[in-house]
PDB file of C-alpha atoms and ligand atoms in Angstrom:
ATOM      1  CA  UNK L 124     287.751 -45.835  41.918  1.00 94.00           C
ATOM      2  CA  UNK L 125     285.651 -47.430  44.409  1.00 98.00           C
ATOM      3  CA  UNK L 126     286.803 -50.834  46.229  1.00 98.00           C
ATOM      4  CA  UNK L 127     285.936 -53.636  48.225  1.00 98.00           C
ATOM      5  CA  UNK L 128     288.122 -56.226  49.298  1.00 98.00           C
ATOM      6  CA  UNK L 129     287.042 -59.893  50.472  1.00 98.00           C
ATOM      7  CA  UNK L 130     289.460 -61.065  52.526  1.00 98.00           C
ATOM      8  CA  UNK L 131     290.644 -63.811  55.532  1.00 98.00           C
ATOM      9  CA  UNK L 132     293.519 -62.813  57.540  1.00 98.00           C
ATOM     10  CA  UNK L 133     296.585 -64.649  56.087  1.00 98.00           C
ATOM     11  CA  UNK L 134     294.823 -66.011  53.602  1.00 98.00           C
ATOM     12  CA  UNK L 135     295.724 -65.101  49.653  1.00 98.00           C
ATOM     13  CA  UNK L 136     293.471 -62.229  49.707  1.00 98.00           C
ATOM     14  CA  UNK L 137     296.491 -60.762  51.472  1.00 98.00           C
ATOM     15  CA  UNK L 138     298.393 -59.905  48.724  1.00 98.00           C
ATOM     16  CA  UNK L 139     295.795 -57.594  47.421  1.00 98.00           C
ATOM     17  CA  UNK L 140     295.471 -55.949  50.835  1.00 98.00           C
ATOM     18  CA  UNK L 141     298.963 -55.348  50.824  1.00 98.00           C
ATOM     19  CA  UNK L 142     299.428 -54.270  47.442  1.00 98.00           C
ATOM     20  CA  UNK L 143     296.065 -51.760  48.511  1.00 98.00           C
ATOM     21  CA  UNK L 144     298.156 -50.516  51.223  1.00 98.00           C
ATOM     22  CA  UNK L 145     301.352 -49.773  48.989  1.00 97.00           C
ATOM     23  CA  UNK L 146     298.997 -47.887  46.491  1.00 95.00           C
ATOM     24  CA  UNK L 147     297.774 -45.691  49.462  1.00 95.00           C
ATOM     25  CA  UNK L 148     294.204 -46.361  48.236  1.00 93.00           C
ATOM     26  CA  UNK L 149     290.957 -45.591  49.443  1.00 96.00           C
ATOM     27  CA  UNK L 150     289.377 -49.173  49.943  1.00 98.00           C
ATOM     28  CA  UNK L 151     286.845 -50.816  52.232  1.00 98.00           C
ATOM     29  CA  UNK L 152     287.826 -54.335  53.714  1.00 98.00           C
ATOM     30  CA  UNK L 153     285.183 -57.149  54.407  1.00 98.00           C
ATOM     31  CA  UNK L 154     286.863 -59.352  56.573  1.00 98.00           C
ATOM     32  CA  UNK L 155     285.420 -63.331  56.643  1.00 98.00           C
ATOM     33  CA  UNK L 156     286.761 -65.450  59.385  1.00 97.00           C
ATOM     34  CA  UNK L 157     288.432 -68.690  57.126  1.00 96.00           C
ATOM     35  CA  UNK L 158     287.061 -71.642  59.733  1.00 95.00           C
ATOM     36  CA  UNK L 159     283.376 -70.720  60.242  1.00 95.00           C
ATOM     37  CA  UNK L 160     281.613 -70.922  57.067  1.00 94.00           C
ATOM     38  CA  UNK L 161     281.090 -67.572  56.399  1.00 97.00           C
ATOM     39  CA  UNK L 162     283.074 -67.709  52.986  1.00 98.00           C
ATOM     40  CA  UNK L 163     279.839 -70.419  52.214  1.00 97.00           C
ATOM     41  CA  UNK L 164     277.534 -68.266  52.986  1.00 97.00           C
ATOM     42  CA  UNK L 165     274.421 -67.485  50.231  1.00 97.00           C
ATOM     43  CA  UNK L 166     275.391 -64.097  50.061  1.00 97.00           C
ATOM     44  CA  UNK L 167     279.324 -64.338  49.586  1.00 98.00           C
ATOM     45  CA  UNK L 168     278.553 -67.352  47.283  1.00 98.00           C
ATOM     46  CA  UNK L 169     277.036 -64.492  44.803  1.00 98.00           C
ATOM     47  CA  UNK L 170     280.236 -62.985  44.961  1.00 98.00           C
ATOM     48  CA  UNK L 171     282.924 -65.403  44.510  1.00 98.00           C
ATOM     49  CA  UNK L 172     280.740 -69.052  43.804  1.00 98.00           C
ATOM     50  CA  UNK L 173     283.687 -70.892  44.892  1.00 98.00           C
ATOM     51  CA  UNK L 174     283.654 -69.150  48.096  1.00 98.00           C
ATOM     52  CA  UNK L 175     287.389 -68.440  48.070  1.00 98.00           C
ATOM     53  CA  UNK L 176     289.001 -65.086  49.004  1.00 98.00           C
ATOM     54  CA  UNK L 177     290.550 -62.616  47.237  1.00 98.00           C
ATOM     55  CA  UNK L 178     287.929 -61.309  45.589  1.00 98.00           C
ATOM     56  CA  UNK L 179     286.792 -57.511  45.195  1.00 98.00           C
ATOM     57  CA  UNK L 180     284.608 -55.119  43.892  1.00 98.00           C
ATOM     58  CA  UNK L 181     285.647 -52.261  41.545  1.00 98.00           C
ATOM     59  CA  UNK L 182     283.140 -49.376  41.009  1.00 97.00           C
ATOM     60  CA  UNK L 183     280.203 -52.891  41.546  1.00 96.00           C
ATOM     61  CA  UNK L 184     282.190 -54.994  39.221  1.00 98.00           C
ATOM     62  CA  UNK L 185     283.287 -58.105  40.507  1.00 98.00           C
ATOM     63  CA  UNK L 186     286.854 -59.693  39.807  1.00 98.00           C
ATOM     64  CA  UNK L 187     288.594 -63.027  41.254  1.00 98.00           C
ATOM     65  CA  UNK L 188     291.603 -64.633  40.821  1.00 98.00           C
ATOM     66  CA  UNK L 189     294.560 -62.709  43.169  1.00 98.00           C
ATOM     67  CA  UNK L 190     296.784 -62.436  39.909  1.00 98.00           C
ATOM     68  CA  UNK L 191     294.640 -60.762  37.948  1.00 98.00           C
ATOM     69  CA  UNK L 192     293.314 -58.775  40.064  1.00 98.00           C
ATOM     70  CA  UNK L 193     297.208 -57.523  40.993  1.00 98.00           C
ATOM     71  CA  UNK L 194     297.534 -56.654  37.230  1.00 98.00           C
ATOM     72  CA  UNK L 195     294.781 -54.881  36.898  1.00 98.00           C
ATOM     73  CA  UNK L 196     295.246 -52.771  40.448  1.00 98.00           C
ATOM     74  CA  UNK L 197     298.196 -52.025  39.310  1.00 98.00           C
ATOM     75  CA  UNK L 198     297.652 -51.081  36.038  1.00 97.00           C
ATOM     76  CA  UNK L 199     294.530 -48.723  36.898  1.00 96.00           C
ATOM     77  CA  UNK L 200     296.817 -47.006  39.224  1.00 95.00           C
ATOM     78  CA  UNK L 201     299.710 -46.412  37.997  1.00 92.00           C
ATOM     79  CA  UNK L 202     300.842 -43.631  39.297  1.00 89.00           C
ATOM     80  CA  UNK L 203     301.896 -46.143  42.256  1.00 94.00           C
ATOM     81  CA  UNK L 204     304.872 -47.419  39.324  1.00 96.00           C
ATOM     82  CA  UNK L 205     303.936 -51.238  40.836  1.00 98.00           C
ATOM     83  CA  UNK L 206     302.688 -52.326  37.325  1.00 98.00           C
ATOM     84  CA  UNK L 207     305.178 -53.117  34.359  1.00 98.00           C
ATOM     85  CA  UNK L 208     303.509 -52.401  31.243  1.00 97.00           C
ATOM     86  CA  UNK L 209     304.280 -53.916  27.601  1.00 97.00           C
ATOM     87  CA  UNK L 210     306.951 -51.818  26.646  1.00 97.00           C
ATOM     88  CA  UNK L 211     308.750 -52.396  30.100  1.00 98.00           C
ATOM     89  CA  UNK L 212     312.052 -54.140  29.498  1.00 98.00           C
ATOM     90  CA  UNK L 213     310.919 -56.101  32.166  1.00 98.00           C
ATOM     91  CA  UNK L 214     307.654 -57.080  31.323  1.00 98.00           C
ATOM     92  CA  UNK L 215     308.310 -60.851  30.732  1.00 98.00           C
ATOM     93  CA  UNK L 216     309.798 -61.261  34.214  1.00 98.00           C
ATOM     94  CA  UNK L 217     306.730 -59.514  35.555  1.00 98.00           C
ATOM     95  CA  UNK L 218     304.351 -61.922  34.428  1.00 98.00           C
ATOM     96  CA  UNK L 219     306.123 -64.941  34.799  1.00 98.00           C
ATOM     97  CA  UNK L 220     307.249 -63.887  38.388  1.00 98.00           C
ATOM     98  CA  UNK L 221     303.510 -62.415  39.302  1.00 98.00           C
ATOM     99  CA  UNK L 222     301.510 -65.599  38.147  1.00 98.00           C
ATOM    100  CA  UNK L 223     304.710 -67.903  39.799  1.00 98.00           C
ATOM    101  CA  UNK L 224     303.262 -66.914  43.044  1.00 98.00           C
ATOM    102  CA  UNK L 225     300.160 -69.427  42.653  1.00 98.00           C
ATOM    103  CA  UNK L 226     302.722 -72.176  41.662  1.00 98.00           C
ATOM    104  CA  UNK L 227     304.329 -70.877  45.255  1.00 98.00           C
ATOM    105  CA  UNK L 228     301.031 -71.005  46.590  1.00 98.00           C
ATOM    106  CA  UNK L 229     299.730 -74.424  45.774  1.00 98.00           C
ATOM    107  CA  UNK L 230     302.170 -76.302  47.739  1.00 98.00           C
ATOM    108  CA  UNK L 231     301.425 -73.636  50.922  1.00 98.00           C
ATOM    109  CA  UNK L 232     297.758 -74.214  50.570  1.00 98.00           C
ATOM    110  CA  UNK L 233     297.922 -78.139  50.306  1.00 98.00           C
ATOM    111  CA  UNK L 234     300.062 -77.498  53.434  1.00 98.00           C
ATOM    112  CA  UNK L 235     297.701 -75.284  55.084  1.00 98.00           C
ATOM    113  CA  UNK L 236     294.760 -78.293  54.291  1.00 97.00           C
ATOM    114  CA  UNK L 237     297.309 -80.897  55.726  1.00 97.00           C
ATOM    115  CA  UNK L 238     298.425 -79.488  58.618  1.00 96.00           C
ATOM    116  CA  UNK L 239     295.612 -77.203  59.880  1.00 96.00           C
ATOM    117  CA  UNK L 240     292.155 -77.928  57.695  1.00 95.00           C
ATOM    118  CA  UNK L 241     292.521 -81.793  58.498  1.00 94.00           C
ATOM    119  CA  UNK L 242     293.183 -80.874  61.993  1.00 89.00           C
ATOM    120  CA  UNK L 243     293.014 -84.381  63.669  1.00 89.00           C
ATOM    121  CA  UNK L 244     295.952 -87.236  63.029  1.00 88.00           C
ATOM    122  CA  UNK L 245     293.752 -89.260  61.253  1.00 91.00           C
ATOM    123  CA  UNK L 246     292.982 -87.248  58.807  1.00 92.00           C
ATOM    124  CA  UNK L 247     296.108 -86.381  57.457  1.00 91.00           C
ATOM    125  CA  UNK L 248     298.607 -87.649  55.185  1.00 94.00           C
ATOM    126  CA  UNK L 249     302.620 -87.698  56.217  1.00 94.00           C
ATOM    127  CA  UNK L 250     303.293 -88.876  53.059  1.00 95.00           C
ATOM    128  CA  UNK L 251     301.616 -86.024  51.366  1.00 96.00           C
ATOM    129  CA  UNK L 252     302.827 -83.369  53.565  1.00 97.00           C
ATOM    130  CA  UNK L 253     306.331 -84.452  53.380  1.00 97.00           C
ATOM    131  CA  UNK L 254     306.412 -84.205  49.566  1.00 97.00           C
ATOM    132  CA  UNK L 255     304.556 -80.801  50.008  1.00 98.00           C
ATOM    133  CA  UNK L 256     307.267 -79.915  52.097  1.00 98.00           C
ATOM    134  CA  UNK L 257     310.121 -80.603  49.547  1.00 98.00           C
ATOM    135  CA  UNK L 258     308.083 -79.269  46.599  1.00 98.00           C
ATOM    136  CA  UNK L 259     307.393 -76.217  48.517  1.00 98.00           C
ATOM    137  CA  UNK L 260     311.237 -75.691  49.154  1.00 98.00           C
ATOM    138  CA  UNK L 261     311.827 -76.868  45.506  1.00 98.00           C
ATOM    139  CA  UNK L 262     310.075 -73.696  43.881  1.00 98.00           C
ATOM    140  CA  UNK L 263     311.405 -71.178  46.188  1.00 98.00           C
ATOM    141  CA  UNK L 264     314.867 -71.832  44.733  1.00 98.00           C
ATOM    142  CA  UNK L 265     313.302 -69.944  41.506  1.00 98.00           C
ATOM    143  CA  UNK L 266     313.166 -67.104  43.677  1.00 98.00           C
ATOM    144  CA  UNK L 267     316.786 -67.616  45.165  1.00 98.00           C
ATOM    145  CA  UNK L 268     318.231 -67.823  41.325  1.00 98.00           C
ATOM    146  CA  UNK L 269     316.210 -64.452  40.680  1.00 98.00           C
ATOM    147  CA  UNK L 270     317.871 -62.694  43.762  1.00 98.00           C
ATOM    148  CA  UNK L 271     321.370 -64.136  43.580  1.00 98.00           C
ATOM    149  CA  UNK L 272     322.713 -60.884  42.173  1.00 98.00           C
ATOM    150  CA  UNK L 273     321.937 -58.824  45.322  1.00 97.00           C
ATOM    151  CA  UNK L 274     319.102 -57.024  43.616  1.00 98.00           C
ATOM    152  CA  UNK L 275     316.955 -55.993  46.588  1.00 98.00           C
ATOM    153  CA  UNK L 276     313.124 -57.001  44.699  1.00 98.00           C
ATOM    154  CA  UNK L 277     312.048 -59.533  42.418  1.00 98.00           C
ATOM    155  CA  UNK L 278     312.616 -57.079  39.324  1.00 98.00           C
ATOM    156  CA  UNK L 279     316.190 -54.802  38.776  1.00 98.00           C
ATOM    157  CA  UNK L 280     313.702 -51.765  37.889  1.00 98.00           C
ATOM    158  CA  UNK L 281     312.264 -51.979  41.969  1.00 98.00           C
ATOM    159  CA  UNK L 282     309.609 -52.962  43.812  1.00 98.00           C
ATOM    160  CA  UNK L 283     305.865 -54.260  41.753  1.00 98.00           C
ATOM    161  CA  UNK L 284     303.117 -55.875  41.736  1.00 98.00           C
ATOM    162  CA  UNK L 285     305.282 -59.332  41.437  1.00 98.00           C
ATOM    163  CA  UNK L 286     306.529 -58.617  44.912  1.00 98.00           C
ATOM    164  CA  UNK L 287     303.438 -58.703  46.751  1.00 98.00           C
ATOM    165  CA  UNK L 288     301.855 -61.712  44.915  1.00 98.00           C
ATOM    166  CA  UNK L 289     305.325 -63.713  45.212  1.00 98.00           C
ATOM    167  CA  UNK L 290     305.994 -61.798  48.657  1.00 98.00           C
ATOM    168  CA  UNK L 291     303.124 -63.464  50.306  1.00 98.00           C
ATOM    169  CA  UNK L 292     304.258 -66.866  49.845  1.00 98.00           C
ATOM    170  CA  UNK L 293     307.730 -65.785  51.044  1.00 98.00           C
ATOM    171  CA  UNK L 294     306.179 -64.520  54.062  1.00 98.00           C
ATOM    172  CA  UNK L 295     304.407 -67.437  55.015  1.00 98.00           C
ATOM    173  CA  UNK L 296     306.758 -70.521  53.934  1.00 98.00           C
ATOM    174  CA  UNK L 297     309.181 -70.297  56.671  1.00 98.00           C
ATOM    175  CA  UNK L 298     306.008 -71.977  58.863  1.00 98.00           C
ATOM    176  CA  UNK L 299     306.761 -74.975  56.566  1.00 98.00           C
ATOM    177  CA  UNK L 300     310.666 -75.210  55.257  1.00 98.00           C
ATOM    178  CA  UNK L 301     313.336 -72.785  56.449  1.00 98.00           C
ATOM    179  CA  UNK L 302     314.956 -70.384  54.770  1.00 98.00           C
ATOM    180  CA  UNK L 303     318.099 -71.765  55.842  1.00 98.00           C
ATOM    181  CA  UNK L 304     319.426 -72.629  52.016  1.00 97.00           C
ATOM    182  CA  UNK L 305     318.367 -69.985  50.602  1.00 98.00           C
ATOM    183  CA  UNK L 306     319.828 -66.880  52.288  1.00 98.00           C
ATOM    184  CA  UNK L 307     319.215 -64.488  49.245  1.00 98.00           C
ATOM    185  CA  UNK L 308     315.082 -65.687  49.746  1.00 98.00           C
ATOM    186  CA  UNK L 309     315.356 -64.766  53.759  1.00 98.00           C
ATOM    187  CA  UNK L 310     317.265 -61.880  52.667  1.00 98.00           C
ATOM    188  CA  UNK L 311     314.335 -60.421  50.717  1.00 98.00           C
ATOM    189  CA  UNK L 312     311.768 -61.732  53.506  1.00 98.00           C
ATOM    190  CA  UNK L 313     312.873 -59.425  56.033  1.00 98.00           C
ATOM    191  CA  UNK L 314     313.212 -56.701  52.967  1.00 98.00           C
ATOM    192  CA  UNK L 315     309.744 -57.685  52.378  1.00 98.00           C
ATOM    193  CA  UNK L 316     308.611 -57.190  56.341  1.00 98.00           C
ATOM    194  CA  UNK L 317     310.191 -53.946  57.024  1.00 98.00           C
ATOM    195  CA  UNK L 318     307.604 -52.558  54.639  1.00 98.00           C
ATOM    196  CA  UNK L 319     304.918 -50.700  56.357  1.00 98.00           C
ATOM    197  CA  UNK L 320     302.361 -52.033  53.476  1.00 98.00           C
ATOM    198  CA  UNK L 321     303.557 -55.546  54.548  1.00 98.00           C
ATOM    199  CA  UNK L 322     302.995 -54.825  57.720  1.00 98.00           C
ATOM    200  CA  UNK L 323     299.203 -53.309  57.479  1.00 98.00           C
ATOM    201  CA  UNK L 324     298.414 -56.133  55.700  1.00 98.00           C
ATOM    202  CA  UNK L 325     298.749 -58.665  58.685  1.00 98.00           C
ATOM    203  CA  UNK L 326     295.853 -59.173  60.911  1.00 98.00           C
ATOM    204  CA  UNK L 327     295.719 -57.084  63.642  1.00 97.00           C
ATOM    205  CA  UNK L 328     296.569 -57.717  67.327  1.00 96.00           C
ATOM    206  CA  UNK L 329     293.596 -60.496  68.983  1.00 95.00           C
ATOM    207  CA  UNK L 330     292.529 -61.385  65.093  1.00 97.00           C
ATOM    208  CA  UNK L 331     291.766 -64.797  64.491  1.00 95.00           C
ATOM    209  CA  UNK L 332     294.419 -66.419  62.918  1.00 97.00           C
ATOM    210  CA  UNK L 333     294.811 -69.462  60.124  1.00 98.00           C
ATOM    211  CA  UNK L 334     298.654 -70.058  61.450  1.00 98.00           C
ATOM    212  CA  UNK L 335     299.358 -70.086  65.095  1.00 97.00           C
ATOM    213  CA  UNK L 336     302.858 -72.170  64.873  1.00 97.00           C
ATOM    214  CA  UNK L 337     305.634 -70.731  64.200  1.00 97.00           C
ATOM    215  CA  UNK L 338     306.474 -73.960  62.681  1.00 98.00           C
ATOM    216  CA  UNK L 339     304.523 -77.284  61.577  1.00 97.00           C
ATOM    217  CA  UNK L 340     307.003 -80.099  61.490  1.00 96.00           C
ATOM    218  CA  UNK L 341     306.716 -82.635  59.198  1.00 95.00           C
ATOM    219  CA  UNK L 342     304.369 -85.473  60.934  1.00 89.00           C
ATOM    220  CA  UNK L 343     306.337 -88.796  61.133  1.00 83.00           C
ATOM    221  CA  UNK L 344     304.988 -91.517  58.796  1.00 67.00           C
TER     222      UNK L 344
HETATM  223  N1  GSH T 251     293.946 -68.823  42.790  1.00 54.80           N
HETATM  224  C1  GSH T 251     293.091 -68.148  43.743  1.00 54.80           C
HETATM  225  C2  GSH T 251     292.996 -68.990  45.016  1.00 54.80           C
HETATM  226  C3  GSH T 251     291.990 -68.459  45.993  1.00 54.80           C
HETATM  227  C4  GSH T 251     291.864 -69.381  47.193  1.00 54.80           C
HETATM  228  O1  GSH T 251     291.722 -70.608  47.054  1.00 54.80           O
HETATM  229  N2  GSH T 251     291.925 -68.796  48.391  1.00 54.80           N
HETATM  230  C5  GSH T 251     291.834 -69.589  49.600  1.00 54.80           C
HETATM  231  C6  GSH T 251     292.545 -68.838  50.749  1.00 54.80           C
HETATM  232  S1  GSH T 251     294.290 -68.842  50.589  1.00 54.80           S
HETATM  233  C7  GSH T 251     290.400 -69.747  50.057  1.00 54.80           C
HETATM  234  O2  GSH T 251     289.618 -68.854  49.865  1.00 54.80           O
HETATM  235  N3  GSH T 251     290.065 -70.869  50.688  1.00 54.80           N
HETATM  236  C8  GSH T 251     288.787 -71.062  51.267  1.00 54.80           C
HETATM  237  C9  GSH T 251     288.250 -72.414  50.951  1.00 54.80           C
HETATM  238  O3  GSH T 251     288.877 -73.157  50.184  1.00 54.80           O
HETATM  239  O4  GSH T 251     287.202 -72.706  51.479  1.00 54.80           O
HETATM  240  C10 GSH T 251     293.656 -66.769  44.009  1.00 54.80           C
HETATM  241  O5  GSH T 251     294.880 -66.619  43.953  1.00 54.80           O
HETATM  242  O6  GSH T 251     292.873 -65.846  44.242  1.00 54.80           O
END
């Protein structure tokens, strides 16, 4: 299987590289920098015509969306055992916990636009940002009620596809809430970074980055 990734470092497109990296795969990486345009360029636009990363290439077939495309990785390879099929107990949880990631991710992108896309005071809303912030923390608690019997991944059958589209949001919310109530959730995050996968999937040393605080406070209204 031949494939291409799209990606920005830190962005989405992350949990594909990651989950790339925990399949051992063959894959070649196309890396746009998120700030300069180049994800509007004419010829990206005939890749993904929203101009959004992930989005890859699979033997010249062209697939969006960061879910789907998990499923499917996972499910074409499955020797890797990251993909729960429809006869795993499991299943359900699978699904619900691999697509939950976007409702994770929503609140981290609208942060991502308020604190770092609308980059001068003006532009940005406290208001919005502050509910961000508690809706943010607010659907991580799904993930806290999922690990509160010491399981060590999202699933009691072991580490899948689920874990690196759900994973990414845990790695990058503590920028925005902290972790503090919800020890079972910063538990799993530094489960999450001692991976090596994890850990080839972050940009390398001198990369360009999207986040460069280690935390963005809530503006005061
Ligand atoms: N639901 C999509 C979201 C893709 C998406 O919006 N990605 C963001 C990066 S996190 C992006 O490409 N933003 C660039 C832009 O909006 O210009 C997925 O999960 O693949």
């Amino acid at each position: 299987m031949q494939i291409t990734l799209h990606h920005a470092h830190e962005a989405r497109s992350m949990r594909v590289l990651w989950l790339l990296e925990e399949f051992g795969a063959d894959y070649t990486l196309r890396v746009y920098d998120f700030f300069n345009k180049s994800l509007r360029s004419e010829d990206y636009l005939t890749i993904h015509p929203a101009g959004r990363v992930p989005s890859v290439e699979v033997d010249g077939r062209v697939m969006l969306e960061s879910g789907a495309i998990a499923e499917y990785l996972a499910e074409q390879l499955p020797a890797a055992g990251l993909h729960r099929g429809p006869d795993h107990p499991e299943r359900m949880e699978y699904l619900e916990l691999l697509h939950y990631a976007e409702t994770i991710g929503q609140h981290l992108a609208n942060l991502t636009q308020g604190h770092i896309v609308l980059y001068e005071d003006w532009m940005r809303s406290p208001t919005q940002i502050g509910l961000e912030t508690k809706r943010l923390a607010k659907v991580l608690t799904r993930l806290e009620a999922q690990l509160r019997d010491g399981r060590a991944y999202l699933l009691t059958s072991g580490f899948s596809a689920a874990d690196c589209a759900v994973g990414y949001g845990v790695w990058l919310a503590p920028r925005f809430v902290s972790l503090e109530k919800l020890p079972h959730v910063a538990a799993y995050r530094d489960r999450l970074m001692a991976r090596p996968a994890l850990q080839k999937a972050l940009p390398p040393e001198g990369a360009k980055r999207i986040y460069t605080k280690d935390f963005y406070e809530v503006p005061d209204v």
